[in-house]
mmCIF file of C-alpha atoms and ligand atoms in Angstrom:
data_model
loop_
_atom_site.group_PDB
_atom_site.id
_atom_site.type_symbol
_atom_site.label_atom_id
_atom_site.label_comp_id
_atom_site.label_asym_id
_atom_site.label_seq_id
_atom_site.Cartn_x
_atom_site.Cartn_y
_atom_site.Cartn_z
ATOM 1 C CA UNK G 1 -32.065 21.001 16.704
ATOM 2 C CA UNK G 2 -30.307 18.090 18.405
ATOM 3 C CA UNK G 3 -26.542 18.469 18.157
ATOM 4 C CA UNK G 4 -24.823 15.114 17.683
ATOM 5 C CA UNK G 5 -21.152 14.417 17.055
ATOM 6 C CA UNK G 6 -20.782 10.986 15.452
ATOM 7 C CA UNK G 7 -17.136 10.406 16.393
ATOM 8 C CA UNK G 8 -15.208 11.282 19.544
ATOM 9 C CA UNK G 9 -12.281 9.218 20.830
ATOM 10 C CA UNK G 10 -12.996 10.150 24.439
ATOM 11 C CA UNK G 11 -13.013 6.541 25.774
ATOM 12 C CA UNK G 12 -9.252 6.329 25.124
ATOM 13 C CA UNK G 13 -8.844 9.362 27.403
ATOM 14 C CA UNK G 14 -11.017 7.815 30.083
ATOM 15 C CA UNK G 15 -8.349 5.097 30.241
ATOM 16 C CA UNK G 16 -5.781 7.923 30.403
ATOM 17 C CA UNK G 17 -7.489 9.008 33.629
ATOM 18 C CA UNK G 18 -9.423 12.025 32.378
ATOM 19 C CA UNK G 19 -12.110 13.229 34.779
ATOM 20 C CA UNK G 20 -15.014 14.066 32.465
ATOM 21 C CA UNK G 21 -16.668 16.179 35.155
ATOM 22 C CA UNK G 22 -13.711 18.591 35.209
ATOM 23 C CA UNK G 23 -13.007 21.350 32.694
ATOM 24 C CA UNK G 24 -9.695 19.835 31.593
ATOM 25 C CA UNK G 25 -6.822 21.603 29.898
ATOM 26 C CA UNK G 26 -5.455 19.810 26.833
ATOM 27 C CA UNK G 27 -8.769 17.983 26.335
ATOM 28 C CA UNK G 28 -11.299 18.215 23.539
ATOM 29 C CA UNK G 29 -14.250 16.638 25.313
ATOM 30 C CA UNK G 30 -15.534 16.693 28.888
ATOM 31 C CA UNK G 31 -18.930 17.495 30.402
ATOM 32 C CA UNK G 32 -18.317 21.242 30.941
ATOM 33 C CA UNK G 33 -17.152 21.634 27.312
ATOM 34 C CA UNK G 34 -20.077 19.599 25.985
ATOM 35 C CA UNK G 35 -22.443 21.835 27.917
ATOM 36 C CA UNK G 36 -20.843 25.068 26.687
ATOM 37 C CA UNK G 37 -20.872 23.699 23.140
ATOM 38 C CA UNK G 38 -24.571 22.883 23.312
ATOM 39 C CA UNK G 39 -23.803 19.277 22.366
ATOM 40 C CA UNK G 40 -26.703 16.925 23.069
ATOM 41 C CA UNK G 41 -25.061 13.626 22.241
ATOM 42 C CA UNK G 42 -21.940 12.021 20.865
ATOM 43 C CA UNK G 43 -20.721 8.664 19.716
ATOM 44 C CA UNK G 44 -17.840 7.573 21.905
ATOM 45 C CA UNK G 45 -15.570 5.355 19.821
ATOM 46 C CA UNK G 46 -14.146 2.191 21.315
ATOM 47 C CA UNK G 47 -10.957 2.565 19.325
ATOM 48 C CA UNK G 48 -8.351 -0.150 19.179
ATOM 49 C CA UNK G 49 -5.003 0.557 17.490
ATOM 50 C CA UNK G 50 -4.211 -1.426 14.350
ATOM 51 C CA UNK G 51 -0.921 -2.527 15.951
ATOM 52 C CA UNK G 52 -2.799 -4.849 18.346
ATOM 53 C CA UNK G 53 -3.478 -8.485 17.541
ATOM 54 C CA UNK G 54 -7.132 -9.496 17.132
ATOM 55 C CA UNK G 55 -7.329 -10.911 20.654
ATOM 56 C CA UNK G 56 -5.561 -7.883 22.182
ATOM 57 C CA UNK G 57 -7.919 -5.655 20.220
ATOM 58 C CA UNK G 58 -10.964 -7.435 21.678
ATOM 59 C CA UNK G 59 -9.612 -7.147 25.221
ATOM 60 C CA UNK G 60 -8.822 -3.467 24.691
ATOM 61 C CA UNK G 61 -12.312 -2.770 23.315
ATOM 62 C CA UNK G 62 -13.837 -4.368 26.423
ATOM 63 C CA UNK G 63 -11.589 -2.223 28.624
ATOM 64 C CA UNK G 64 -12.790 0.918 26.847
ATOM 65 C CA UNK G 65 -16.397 -0.251 27.169
ATOM 66 C CA UNK G 66 -15.858 -0.750 30.893
ATOM 67 C CA UNK G 67 -14.393 2.765 31.094
ATOM 68 C CA UNK G 68 -17.473 4.292 29.448
ATOM 69 C CA UNK G 69 -19.758 2.238 31.681
ATOM 70 C CA UNK G 70 -18.036 3.524 34.791
ATOM 71 C CA UNK G 71 -18.423 7.117 33.537
ATOM 72 C CA UNK G 72 -22.148 6.481 33.010
ATOM 73 C CA UNK G 73 -22.405 4.912 36.454
ATOM 74 C CA UNK G 74 -20.482 7.737 38.121
ATOM 75 C CA UNK G 75 -22.188 10.629 36.341
ATOM 76 C CA UNK G 76 -25.838 9.607 36.250
ATOM 77 C CA UNK G 77 -26.731 13.252 36.848
ATOM 78 C CA UNK G 78 -24.963 14.281 33.623
ATOM 79 C CA UNK G 79 -25.151 11.529 31.026
ATOM 80 C CA UNK G 80 -27.029 8.436 29.996
ATOM 81 C CA UNK G 81 -26.419 5.876 27.278
ATOM 82 C CA UNK G 82 -28.434 6.023 24.074
ATOM 83 C CA UNK G 83 -28.858 3.741 21.100
ATOM 84 C CA UNK G 84 -31.726 5.435 19.253
ATOM 85 C CA UNK G 85 -32.978 8.886 18.343
ATOM 86 C CA UNK G 86 -35.915 8.582 20.743
ATOM 87 C CA UNK G 87 -33.695 7.602 23.675
ATOM 88 C CA UNK G 88 -31.451 10.556 22.878
ATOM 89 C CA UNK G 89 -34.359 13.001 22.816
ATOM 90 C CA UNK G 90 -35.678 11.528 26.062
ATOM 91 C CA UNK G 91 -32.247 11.967 27.657
ATOM 92 C CA UNK G 92 -32.183 15.589 26.596
ATOM 93 C CA UNK G 93 -35.684 16.137 28.000
ATOM 94 C CA UNK G 94 -34.306 14.739 31.272
ATOM 95 C CA UNK G 95 -31.399 17.198 31.132
ATOM 96 C CA UNK G 96 -28.859 14.505 30.275
ATOM 97 C CA UNK G 97 -26.144 14.175 27.665
ATOM 98 C CA UNK G 98 -26.412 11.080 25.434
ATOM 99 C CA UNK G 99 -23.459 8.748 25.037
ATOM 100 C CA UNK G 100 -23.743 6.493 22.001
ATOM 101 C CA UNK G 101 -21.174 3.799 21.288
ATOM 102 C CA UNK G 102 -19.234 2.894 18.160
ATOM 103 C CA UNK G 103 -16.514 0.295 17.743
ATOM 104 C CA UNK G 104 -13.555 1.673 15.809
ATOM 105 C CA UNK G 105 -11.677 -1.193 14.227
ATOM 106 C CA UNK G 106 -13.433 -4.446 13.467
ATOM 107 C CA UNK G 107 -10.209 -6.285 14.365
ATOM 108 C CA UNK G 108 -11.799 -6.695 17.806
ATOM 109 C CA UNK G 109 -14.327 -9.097 16.285
ATOM 110 C CA UNK G 110 -11.565 -11.612 15.574
ATOM 111 C CA UNK G 111 -13.088 -14.331 13.419
ATOM 112 C CA UNK G 112 -16.328 -14.381 15.398
ATOM 113 C CA UNK G 113 -19.621 -13.165 13.957
ATOM 114 C CA UNK G 114 -21.162 -13.711 17.410
ATOM 115 C CA UNK G 115 -19.058 -10.867 18.764
ATOM 116 C CA UNK G 116 -21.025 -8.468 16.548
ATOM 117 C CA UNK G 117 -24.094 -9.478 18.502
ATOM 118 C CA UNK G 118 -22.190 -9.154 21.760
ATOM 119 C CA UNK G 119 -21.149 -5.568 20.927
ATOM 120 C CA UNK G 120 -24.655 -4.797 19.705
ATOM 121 C CA UNK G 121 -26.062 -5.965 23.034
ATOM 122 C CA UNK G 122 -23.521 -3.732 24.784
ATOM 123 C CA UNK G 123 -25.054 -0.784 22.927
ATOM 124 C CA UNK G 124 -22.606 -0.406 20.042
ATOM 125 C CA UNK G 125 -24.436 0.955 16.983
ATOM 126 C CA UNK G 126 -21.691 1.259 14.402
ATOM 127 C CA UNK G 127 -18.482 -0.525 13.580
ATOM 128 C CA UNK G 128 -15.649 1.197 11.729
ATOM 129 C CA UNK G 129 -14.489 -1.829 9.776
ATOM 130 C CA UNK G 130 -10.762 -1.172 10.073
ATOM 131 C CA UNK G 131 -8.194 1.432 11.104
ATOM 132 C CA UNK G 132 -4.741 2.153 9.693
ATOM 133 C CA UNK G 133 -3.942 -1.404 8.603
ATOM 134 C CA UNK G 134 -5.711 -4.106 6.638
ATOM 135 C CA UNK G 135 -7.479 -6.535 8.941
ATOM 136 C CA UNK G 136 -9.498 -9.745 8.676
ATOM 137 C CA UNK G 137 -12.504 -7.753 7.384
ATOM 138 C CA UNK G 138 -11.131 -5.453 4.696
ATOM 139 C CA UNK G 139 -8.327 -3.292 3.347
ATOM 140 C CA UNK G 140 -7.452 0.030 4.957
ATOM 141 C CA UNK G 141 -6.982 3.210 2.928
ATOM 142 C CA UNK G 142 -3.632 3.543 4.716
ATOM 143 C CA UNK G 143 -2.284 0.229 3.479
ATOM 144 C CA UNK G 144 -3.923 -0.732 0.183
ATOM 145 C CA UNK G 145 -4.589 -4.005 -1.525
ATOM 146 C CA UNK G 146 -4.636 -7.152 0.538
ATOM 147 C CA UNK G 147 -8.139 -8.475 -0.027
ATOM 148 C CA UNK G 148 -8.812 -6.036 -2.831
ATOM 149 C CA UNK G 149 -11.766 -4.794 -0.780
ATOM 150 C CA UNK G 150 -13.823 -6.807 1.687
ATOM 151 C CA UNK G 151 -12.756 -10.323 2.635
ATOM 152 C CA UNK G 152 -15.295 -13.159 2.551
ATOM 153 C CA UNK G 153 -15.583 -12.799 6.332
ATOM 154 C CA UNK G 154 -15.966 -9.026 5.886
ATOM 155 C CA UNK G 155 -18.989 -9.552 3.657
ATOM 156 C CA UNK G 156 -20.516 -11.767 6.358
ATOM 157 C CA UNK G 157 -19.803 -9.049 8.916
ATOM 158 C CA UNK G 158 -21.688 -6.493 6.796
ATOM 159 C CA UNK G 159 -24.662 -8.849 6.421
ATOM 160 C CA UNK G 160 -24.856 -9.566 10.154
ATOM 161 C CA UNK G 161 -24.600 -5.840 10.936
ATOM 162 C CA UNK G 162 -27.424 -5.152 8.473
ATOM 163 C CA UNK G 163 -29.556 -7.802 10.129
ATOM 164 C CA UNK G 164 -28.900 -6.466 13.647
ATOM 165 C CA UNK G 165 -29.434 -2.845 12.659
ATOM 166 C CA UNK G 166 -25.845 -1.704 13.152
ATOM 167 C CA UNK G 167 -24.373 0.962 10.886
ATOM 168 C CA UNK G 168 -21.375 0.075 8.755
ATOM 169 C CA UNK G 169 -18.786 2.861 9.102
ATOM 170 C CA UNK G 170 -16.719 3.303 5.931
ATOM 171 C CA UNK G 171 -14.230 5.789 7.404
ATOM 172 C CA UNK G 172 -10.650 4.410 7.213
ATOM 173 C CA UNK G 173 -11.410 1.691 4.672
ATOM 174 C CA UNK G 174 -9.859 1.616 1.180
ATOM 175 C CA UNK G 175 -11.748 2.802 -1.879
ATOM 176 C CA UNK G 176 -12.252 -0.760 -3.096
ATOM 177 C CA UNK G 177 -13.440 -1.819 0.371
ATOM 178 C CA UNK G 178 -15.903 1.082 0.215
ATOM 179 C CA UNK G 179 -17.343 -0.146 -3.071
ATOM 180 C CA UNK G 180 -17.564 -3.723 -1.780
ATOM 181 C CA UNK G 181 -19.468 -2.429 1.258
ATOM 182 C CA UNK G 182 -21.906 -0.514 -0.949
ATOM 183 C CA UNK G 183 -22.441 -3.619 -3.040
ATOM 184 C CA UNK G 184 -22.912 -5.879 0.002
ATOM 185 C CA UNK G 185 -24.921 -3.683 2.352
ATOM 186 C CA UNK G 186 -28.693 -3.630 1.925
ATOM 187 C CA UNK G 187 -28.885 -0.591 4.221
ATOM 188 C CA UNK G 188 -27.454 2.940 3.989
ATOM 189 C CA UNK G 189 -23.917 3.261 5.339
ATOM 190 C CA UNK G 190 -22.095 6.099 7.080
ATOM 191 C CA UNK G 191 -18.661 7.664 7.038
ATOM 192 C CA UNK G 192 -18.609 8.717 10.704
ATOM 193 C CA UNK G 193 -15.518 10.962 10.388
ATOM 194 C CA UNK G 194 -14.345 11.695 6.835
ATOM 195 C CA UNK G 195 -13.698 14.703 4.580
ATOM 196 C CA UNK G 196 -13.708 15.453 0.848
ATOM 197 C CA UNK G 197 -10.745 14.415 -1.304
ATOM 198 C CA UNK G 198 -11.600 17.090 -3.878
ATOM 199 C CA UNK G 199 -10.684 19.742 -1.283
ATOM 200 C CA UNK G 200 -7.812 17.899 0.378
ATOM 201 C CA UNK G 201 -6.094 15.044 -1.395
ATOM 202 C CA UNK G 202 -5.690 12.456 1.356
ATOM 203 C CA UNK G 203 -6.557 8.748 1.077
ATOM 204 C CA UNK G 204 -8.676 9.038 4.268
ATOM 205 C CA UNK G 205 -10.982 11.444 2.409
ATOM 206 C CA UNK G 206 -13.769 10.487 0.022
ATOM 207 C CA UNK G 207 -13.761 11.245 -3.696
ATOM 208 C CA UNK G 208 -16.709 13.050 -5.253
ATOM 209 C CA UNK G 209 -17.763 9.793 -6.915
ATOM 210 C CA UNK G 210 -17.724 7.969 -3.562
ATOM 211 C CA UNK G 211 -19.768 10.718 -1.897
ATOM 212 C CA UNK G 212 -22.319 10.572 -4.727
ATOM 213 C CA UNK G 213 -22.557 6.778 -4.516
ATOM 214 C CA UNK G 214 -22.811 6.880 -0.706
ATOM 215 C CA UNK G 215 -25.648 9.417 -0.958
ATOM 216 C CA UNK G 216 -27.396 7.506 -3.763
ATOM 217 C CA UNK G 217 -27.494 4.537 -1.380
ATOM 218 C CA UNK G 218 -29.073 6.789 1.285
ATOM 219 C CA UNK G 219 -25.891 7.218 3.334
ATOM 220 C CA UNK G 220 -24.289 10.123 5.171
ATOM 221 C CA UNK G 221 -20.778 11.602 5.428
ATOM 222 C CA UNK G 222 -19.946 13.194 8.772
ATOM 223 C CA UNK G 223 -17.200 15.769 8.306
ATOM 224 C CA UNK G 224 -13.950 15.326 10.290
ATOM 225 C CA UNK G 225 -12.148 18.302 11.921
ATOM 226 C CA UNK G 226 -8.570 16.998 11.553
ATOM 227 C CA UNK G 227 -6.398 19.694 9.909
ATOM 228 C CA UNK G 228 -4.553 17.065 7.827
ATOM 229 C CA UNK G 229 -7.874 16.008 6.264
ATOM 230 C CA UNK G 230 -9.205 19.564 5.850
ATOM 231 C CA UNK G 231 -6.237 21.285 4.236
ATOM 232 C CA UNK G 232 -3.613 19.679 1.971
ATOM 233 C CA UNK G 233 -1.161 22.479 2.897
ATOM 234 C CA UNK G 234 -1.061 21.479 6.557
ATOM 235 C CA UNK G 235 0.840 18.257 5.797
ATOM 236 C CA UNK G 236 3.815 20.397 4.787
ATOM 237 C CA UNK G 237 3.505 22.609 7.891
ATOM 238 C CA UNK G 238 3.457 19.563 10.166
ATOM 239 C CA UNK G 239 6.358 17.846 8.384
ATOM 240 C CA UNK G 240 8.464 21.029 8.347
ATOM 241 C CA UNK G 241 7.947 21.419 12.087
ATOM 242 C CA UNK G 242 9.430 17.965 12.740
ATOM 243 C CA UNK G 243 7.284 17.813 15.893
ATOM 244 C CA UNK G 244 5.780 14.393 15.270
ATOM 245 C CA UNK G 245 9.241 12.835 14.860
ATOM 246 C CA UNK G 246 9.614 12.964 18.632
ATOM 247 C CA UNK G 247 5.967 13.798 19.445
ATOM 248 C CA UNK G 248 4.679 10.327 18.603
ATOM 249 C CA UNK G 249 7.147 8.704 20.971
ATOM 250 C CA UNK G 250 6.261 11.150 23.752
ATOM 251 C CA UNK G 251 2.564 10.500 23.206
ATOM 252 C CA UNK G 252 3.114 6.719 23.313
ATOM 253 C CA UNK G 253 5.038 7.075 26.580
ATOM 254 C CA UNK G 254 2.186 9.098 28.079
ATOM 255 C CA UNK G 255 -0.447 6.606 26.882
ATOM 256 C CA UNK G 256 1.523 3.740 28.446
ATOM 257 C CA UNK G 257 1.812 5.549 31.794
ATOM 258 C CA UNK G 258 -0.968 8.140 32.134
ATOM 259 C CA UNK G 259 -0.531 8.395 35.912
ATOM 260 C CA UNK G 260 2.933 9.905 35.434
ATOM 261 C CA UNK G 261 2.693 13.676 35.681
ATOM 262 C CA UNK G 262 6.102 14.017 33.990
ATOM 263 C CA UNK G 263 4.976 12.034 30.958
ATOM 264 C CA UNK G 264 1.683 13.915 30.809
ATOM 265 C CA UNK G 265 3.524 17.251 30.991
ATOM 266 C CA UNK G 266 5.910 16.163 28.227
ATOM 267 C CA UNK G 267 2.967 15.305 25.951
ATOM 268 C CA UNK G 268 1.199 18.572 26.845
ATOM 269 C CA UNK G 269 4.331 20.456 25.825
ATOM 270 C CA UNK G 270 4.169 18.752 22.412
ATOM 271 C CA UNK G 271 0.485 19.760 22.188
ATOM 272 C CA UNK G 272 1.513 23.383 22.868
ATOM 273 C CA UNK G 273 4.027 23.168 20.030
ATOM 274 C CA UNK G 274 1.403 21.735 17.686
ATOM 275 C CA UNK G 275 -1.038 24.481 18.632
ATOM 276 C CA UNK G 276 1.580 27.120 17.856
ATOM 277 C CA UNK G 277 1.786 25.927 14.213
ATOM 278 C CA UNK G 278 -0.022 27.775 11.421
ATOM 279 C CA UNK G 279 -3.180 25.695 11.703
ATOM 280 C CA UNK G 280 -5.954 25.931 9.089
ATOM 281 C CA UNK G 281 -9.114 27.830 9.996
ATOM 282 C CA UNK G 282 -12.244 26.026 11.223
ATOM 283 C CA UNK G 283 -13.955 27.640 8.239
ATOM 284 C CA UNK G 284 -12.525 24.825 6.137
ATOM 285 C CA UNK G 285 -14.932 22.484 7.953
ATOM 286 C CA UNK G 286 -17.758 24.579 6.506
ATOM 287 C CA UNK G 287 -16.047 24.387 3.082
ATOM 288 C CA UNK G 288 -16.126 20.579 3.243
ATOM 289 C CA UNK G 289 -19.780 20.649 4.296
ATOM 290 C CA UNK G 290 -20.531 23.061 1.433
ATOM 291 C CA UNK G 291 -18.762 20.730 -0.970
ATOM 292 C CA UNK G 292 -20.838 17.703 0.072
ATOM 293 C CA UNK G 293 -24.009 19.788 -0.214
ATOM 294 C CA UNK G 294 -23.001 20.991 -3.688
ATOM 295 C CA UNK G 295 -22.551 17.363 -4.761
ATOM 296 C CA UNK G 296 -25.518 15.597 -3.177
ATOM 297 C CA UNK G 297 -27.716 18.138 -1.407
ATOM 298 C CA UNK G 298 -28.356 18.797 2.257
ATOM 299 C CA UNK G 299 -29.580 15.326 3.294
ATOM 300 C CA UNK G 300 -26.263 13.478 3.407
ATOM 301 C CA UNK G 301 -23.880 15.441 5.609
ATOM 302 C CA UNK G 302 -23.191 15.838 9.334
ATOM 303 C CA UNK G 303 -20.518 16.321 11.984
ATOM 304 C CA UNK G 304 -17.984 13.697 13.120
ATOM 305 C CA UNK G 305 -15.257 15.800 14.712
ATOM 306 C CA UNK G 306 -12.775 13.060 15.700
ATOM 307 C CA UNK G 307 -12.100 15.122 18.839
ATOM 308 C CA UNK G 308 -9.834 13.381 21.329
ATOM 309 C CA UNK G 309 -8.544 11.268 18.453
ATOM 310 C CA UNK G 310 -6.675 14.089 16.718
ATOM 311 C CA UNK G 311 -3.512 15.593 18.169
ATOM 312 C CA UNK G 312 -4.114 19.006 16.607
ATOM 313 C CA UNK G 313 -7.259 21.011 15.829
ATOM 314 C CA UNK G 314 -8.205 23.750 13.362
ATOM 315 C CA UNK G 315 -7.796 27.369 14.405
ATOM 316 C CA UNK G 316 -10.984 28.482 16.158
ATOM 317 C CA UNK G 317 -12.266 24.944 16.871
ATOM 318 C CA UNK G 318 -9.876 23.992 19.676
ATOM 319 C CA UNK G 319 -12.322 21.764 21.498
ATOM 320 C CA UNK G 320 -15.966 20.685 21.384
ATOM 321 C CA UNK G 321 -17.173 23.782 23.279
ATOM 322 C CA UNK G 322 -16.436 25.776 20.086
ATOM 323 C CA UNK G 323 -19.107 23.994 18.016
ATOM 324 C CA UNK G 324 -21.582 26.935 18.030
ATOM 325 C CA UNK G 325 -18.986 29.009 16.139
ATOM 326 C CA UNK G 326 -19.100 26.495 13.278
ATOM 327 C CA UNK G 327 -22.895 26.595 13.180
ATOM 328 C CA UNK G 328 -22.795 30.410 13.124
ATOM 329 C CA UNK G 329 -20.419 30.207 10.160
ATOM 330 C CA UNK G 330 -22.833 27.859 8.378
ATOM 331 C CA UNK G 331 -25.758 30.142 9.156
ATOM 332 C CA UNK G 332 -23.781 33.033 7.673
ATOM 333 C CA UNK G 333 -23.346 30.968 4.518
ATOM 334 C CA UNK G 334 -27.116 30.793 4.104
ATOM 335 C CA UNK G 335 -28.046 27.505 5.750
ATOM 336 C CA UNK G 336 -31.574 27.620 7.181
ATOM 337 C CA UNK G 337 -32.676 26.282 10.580
ATOM 338 C CA UNK G 338 -33.934 23.155 8.869
ATOM 339 C CA UNK G 339 -30.591 22.700 7.039
ATOM 340 C CA UNK G 340 -28.641 23.141 10.275
ATOM 341 C CA UNK G 341 -30.873 20.654 12.038
ATOM 342 C CA UNK G 342 -30.175 18.119 9.288
ATOM 343 C CA UNK G 343 -26.421 18.651 9.633
ATOM 344 C CA UNK G 344 -26.615 18.552 13.433
ATOM 345 C CA UNK G 345 -28.254 15.123 13.578
ATOM 346 C CA UNK G 346 -31.380 14.629 11.438
ATOM 347 C CA UNK G 347 -29.392 13.134 8.568
ATOM 348 C CA UNK G 348 -27.514 10.738 10.817
ATOM 349 C CA UNK G 349 -30.605 9.779 12.822
ATOM 350 C CA UNK G 350 -32.450 9.002 9.587
ATOM 351 C CA UNK G 351 -30.185 5.995 9.041
ATOM 352 C CA UNK G 352 -29.453 4.995 12.650
HETATM 353 ZN ZN1 LIG P 1 -10.661 7.264 13.139
#
């Protein structure tokens, strides 16, 4: 079994000065945790906030790419880039962790189809079409109808990605954008970090019908670990706590000035407060996996934790080193070695 996580926001933390070789407190992903978790590879998302303009988004994506490249350069004894299953298996045979790249938020493409090629050449193998706002490509599930799905340019983007062999990531896009993608794409698509709306009613999650249509087109849904997407009750817990009312500002101040130990400590204090909340159990992740399997079988589900992109984790799955606990839970629910291997990466690699 090759254990792959299809969505980690670790590049953002590289820019926030995280040393990936250290066993960091308040971090979800670093090399010691990856090793303890038995993780063989992960997609590092080049995530650009929806608040940036298209040109700022492009510049930020390049900055993140540079950050990942310097990690690869600095830690040649620990990690190597990968773009295919065979490269990833070779890396593991060489004792190295595989870093794959995804671009999270197609805003960085601006109005240029050539940039898709540029990111492809840089090693990027999926693009999450948008984030929390509508962009030039499509509507976001967080904002609703602008284009009523994919824009004309968005359809071109999907076609170019198909031609280059880049996966279209449908996480974050609106339901109508999702259906436009399915209609436009001639290849299977992926939700790199999404959960099931039937279990937790959140617009970021996929309905049963969407999961069935995604699977019918050969695609895969990689289950997200974010408590707000796993458990509808957690929204109330978080709102009642009032933490994010000041927490978001404190996080923004830390992001803007990561070298400041005061600002880092202030954000870490907020993280402590979040961790002290009644967080849902990691077993809900297995519930979401079970639900996908009950709908479409074992061949269309995987893991896309969203670690380092979520400010709070489920109880028992505090960082990526905890992953074996989830697989033990799945084993206890009757999944065979072959099933677990499919969830761990075979399903995702089938369409990569
Ligand atoms: Zn995301």
